[in-house]
Coordinates of C-alpha atoms in Angstrom, one line a residue:
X27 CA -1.2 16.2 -1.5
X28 CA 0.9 19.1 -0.8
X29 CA -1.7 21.6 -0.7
X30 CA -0.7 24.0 -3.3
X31 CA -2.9 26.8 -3.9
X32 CA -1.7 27.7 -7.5
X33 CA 0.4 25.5 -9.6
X34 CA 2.2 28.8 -11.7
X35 CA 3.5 30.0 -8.2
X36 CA 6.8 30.3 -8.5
X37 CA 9.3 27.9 -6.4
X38 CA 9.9 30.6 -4.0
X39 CA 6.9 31.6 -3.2
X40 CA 6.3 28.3 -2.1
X41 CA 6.7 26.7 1.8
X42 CA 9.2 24.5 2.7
X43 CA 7.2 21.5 2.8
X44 CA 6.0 22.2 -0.4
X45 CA 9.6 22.6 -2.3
X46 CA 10.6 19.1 -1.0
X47 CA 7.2 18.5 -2.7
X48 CA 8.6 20.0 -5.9
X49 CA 12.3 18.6 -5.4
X50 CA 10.5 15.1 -5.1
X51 CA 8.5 15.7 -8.1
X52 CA 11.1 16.3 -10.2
X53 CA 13.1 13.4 -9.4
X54 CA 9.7 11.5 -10.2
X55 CA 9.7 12.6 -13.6
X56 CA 12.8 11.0 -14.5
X57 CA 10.9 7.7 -13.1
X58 CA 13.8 7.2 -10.4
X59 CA 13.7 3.7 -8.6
X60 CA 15.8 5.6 -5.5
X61 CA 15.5 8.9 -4.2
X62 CA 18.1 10.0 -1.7
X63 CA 17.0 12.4 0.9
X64 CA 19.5 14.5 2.6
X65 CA 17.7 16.1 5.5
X66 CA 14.3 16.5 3.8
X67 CA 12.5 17.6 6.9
X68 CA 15.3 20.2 8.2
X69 CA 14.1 23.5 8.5
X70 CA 10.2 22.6 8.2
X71 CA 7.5 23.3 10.5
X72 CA 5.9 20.8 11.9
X73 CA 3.1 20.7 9.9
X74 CA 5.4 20.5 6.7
X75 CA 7.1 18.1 8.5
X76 CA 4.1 15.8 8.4
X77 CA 3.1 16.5 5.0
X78 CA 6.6 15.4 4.0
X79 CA 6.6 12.3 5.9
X80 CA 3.0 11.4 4.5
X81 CA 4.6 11.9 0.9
X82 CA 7.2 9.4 2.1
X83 CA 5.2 7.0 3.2
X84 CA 3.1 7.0 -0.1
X85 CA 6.4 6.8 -1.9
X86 CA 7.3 3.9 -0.6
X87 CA 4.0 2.0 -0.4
X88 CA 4.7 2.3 -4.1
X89 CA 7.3 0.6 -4.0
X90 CA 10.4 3.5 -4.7
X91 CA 13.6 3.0 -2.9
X92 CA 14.5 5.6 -0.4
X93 CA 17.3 6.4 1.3
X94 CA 16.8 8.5 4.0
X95 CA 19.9 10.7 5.5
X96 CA 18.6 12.6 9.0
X97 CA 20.0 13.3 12.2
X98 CA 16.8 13.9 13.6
X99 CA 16.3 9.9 15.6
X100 CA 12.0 11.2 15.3
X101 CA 12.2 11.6 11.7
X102 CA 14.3 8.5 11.2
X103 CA 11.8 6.4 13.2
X104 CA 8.8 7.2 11.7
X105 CA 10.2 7.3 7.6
X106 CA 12.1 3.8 8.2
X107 CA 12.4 0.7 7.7
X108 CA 16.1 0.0 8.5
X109 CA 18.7 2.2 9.4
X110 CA 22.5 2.3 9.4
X111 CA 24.4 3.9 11.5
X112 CA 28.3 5.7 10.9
X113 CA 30.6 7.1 12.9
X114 CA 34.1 8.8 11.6
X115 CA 33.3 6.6 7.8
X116 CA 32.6 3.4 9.3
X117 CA 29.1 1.3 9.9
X118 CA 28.6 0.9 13.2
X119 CA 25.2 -1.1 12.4
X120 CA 22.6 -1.7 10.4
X121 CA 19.0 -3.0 12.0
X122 CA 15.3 -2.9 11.6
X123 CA 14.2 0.7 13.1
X124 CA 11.3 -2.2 14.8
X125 CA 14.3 -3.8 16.5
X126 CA 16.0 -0.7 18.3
X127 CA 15.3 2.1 20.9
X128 CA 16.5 5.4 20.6
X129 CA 18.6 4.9 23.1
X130 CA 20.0 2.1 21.0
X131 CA 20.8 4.2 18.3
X132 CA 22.4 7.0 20.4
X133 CA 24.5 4.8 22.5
X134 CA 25.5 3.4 18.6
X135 CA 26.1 7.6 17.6
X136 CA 28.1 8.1 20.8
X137 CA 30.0 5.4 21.3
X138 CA 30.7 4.4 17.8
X139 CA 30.0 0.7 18.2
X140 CA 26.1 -1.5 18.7
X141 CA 24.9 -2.5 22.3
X142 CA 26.0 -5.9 23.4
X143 CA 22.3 -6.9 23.1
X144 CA 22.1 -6.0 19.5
X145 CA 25.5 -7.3 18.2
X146 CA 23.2 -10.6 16.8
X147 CA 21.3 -7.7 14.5
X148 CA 24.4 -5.8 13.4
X149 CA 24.8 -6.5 10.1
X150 CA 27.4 -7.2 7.5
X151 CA 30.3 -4.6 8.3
X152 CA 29.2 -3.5 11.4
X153 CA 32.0 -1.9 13.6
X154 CA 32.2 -4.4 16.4
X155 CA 30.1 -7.6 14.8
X156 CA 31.3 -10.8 15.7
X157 CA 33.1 -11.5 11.9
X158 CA 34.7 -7.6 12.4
X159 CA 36.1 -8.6 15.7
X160 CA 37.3 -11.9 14.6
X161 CA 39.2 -10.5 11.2
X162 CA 40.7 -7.8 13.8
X163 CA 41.9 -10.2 16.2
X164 CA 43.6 -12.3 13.5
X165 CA 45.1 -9.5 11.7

């Protein structure tokens, strides 16, 4: 529910919550499977921040794909599943969001590679996983 007061206002008369609301909608229409989200909460209040995330959340308890790009570590907790980490192109990891800390994922961000403790959960490609360092060694 985004909480629009008139539905002939015009885009920009509209909050910031509530044109991601639109933007979402949109894609809808075309019945996408996916939606990728580049940022979706940058910029917004913290209340539009919320109402976002709730629209999220209903998104994908029916049953849409969605890929989630943030820098934000609080909006990528709450909105997901999984997440994937790069640095400079590469995947540094890819785990649950249940399975990490914060400071998991920024020692992953800063030093470009997963926490000894997590190397078991890195995930195909990872940076540093076992098979990566193994096909390094022997090349």
């Amino acid at each position: 529910n985004p909480n629009f007061k008139k539905f002939t206002s015009p885009v920009s008369a509209l909050s910031g919550g509530q044109r991601q609301s639109v933007a979402i909608a949109r894609a809808l229409l075309f019945e996408a499977r996916v939606l990728i989200m580049d940022e979706p909460c940058a910029a917004l209040g913290v209340h539009e921040t919320k109402m976002v995330g709730e629209l999220i959340d209903q998104l994908k308890r029916d049953g849409l794909g969605i890929l989630l790009i943030s820098h934000d570590l609080h909006d990528v907790f709450d909105l997901s599943d999984r997440l994937h980490v790069m640095k400079n192109g590469k995947l540094v990891g890819s785990v649950r969001t249940e399975d990490v800390t914060h400071d998991d994922v920024l020692g992953m961000i800063i030093l470009g590679k997963m926490p000894e403790h997590l190397l078991h959960l890195a995930g195909p490609g990872a940076t540093n996983a076992p098979d990566a360092q193994s096909a390094a060694n022997n090349s």
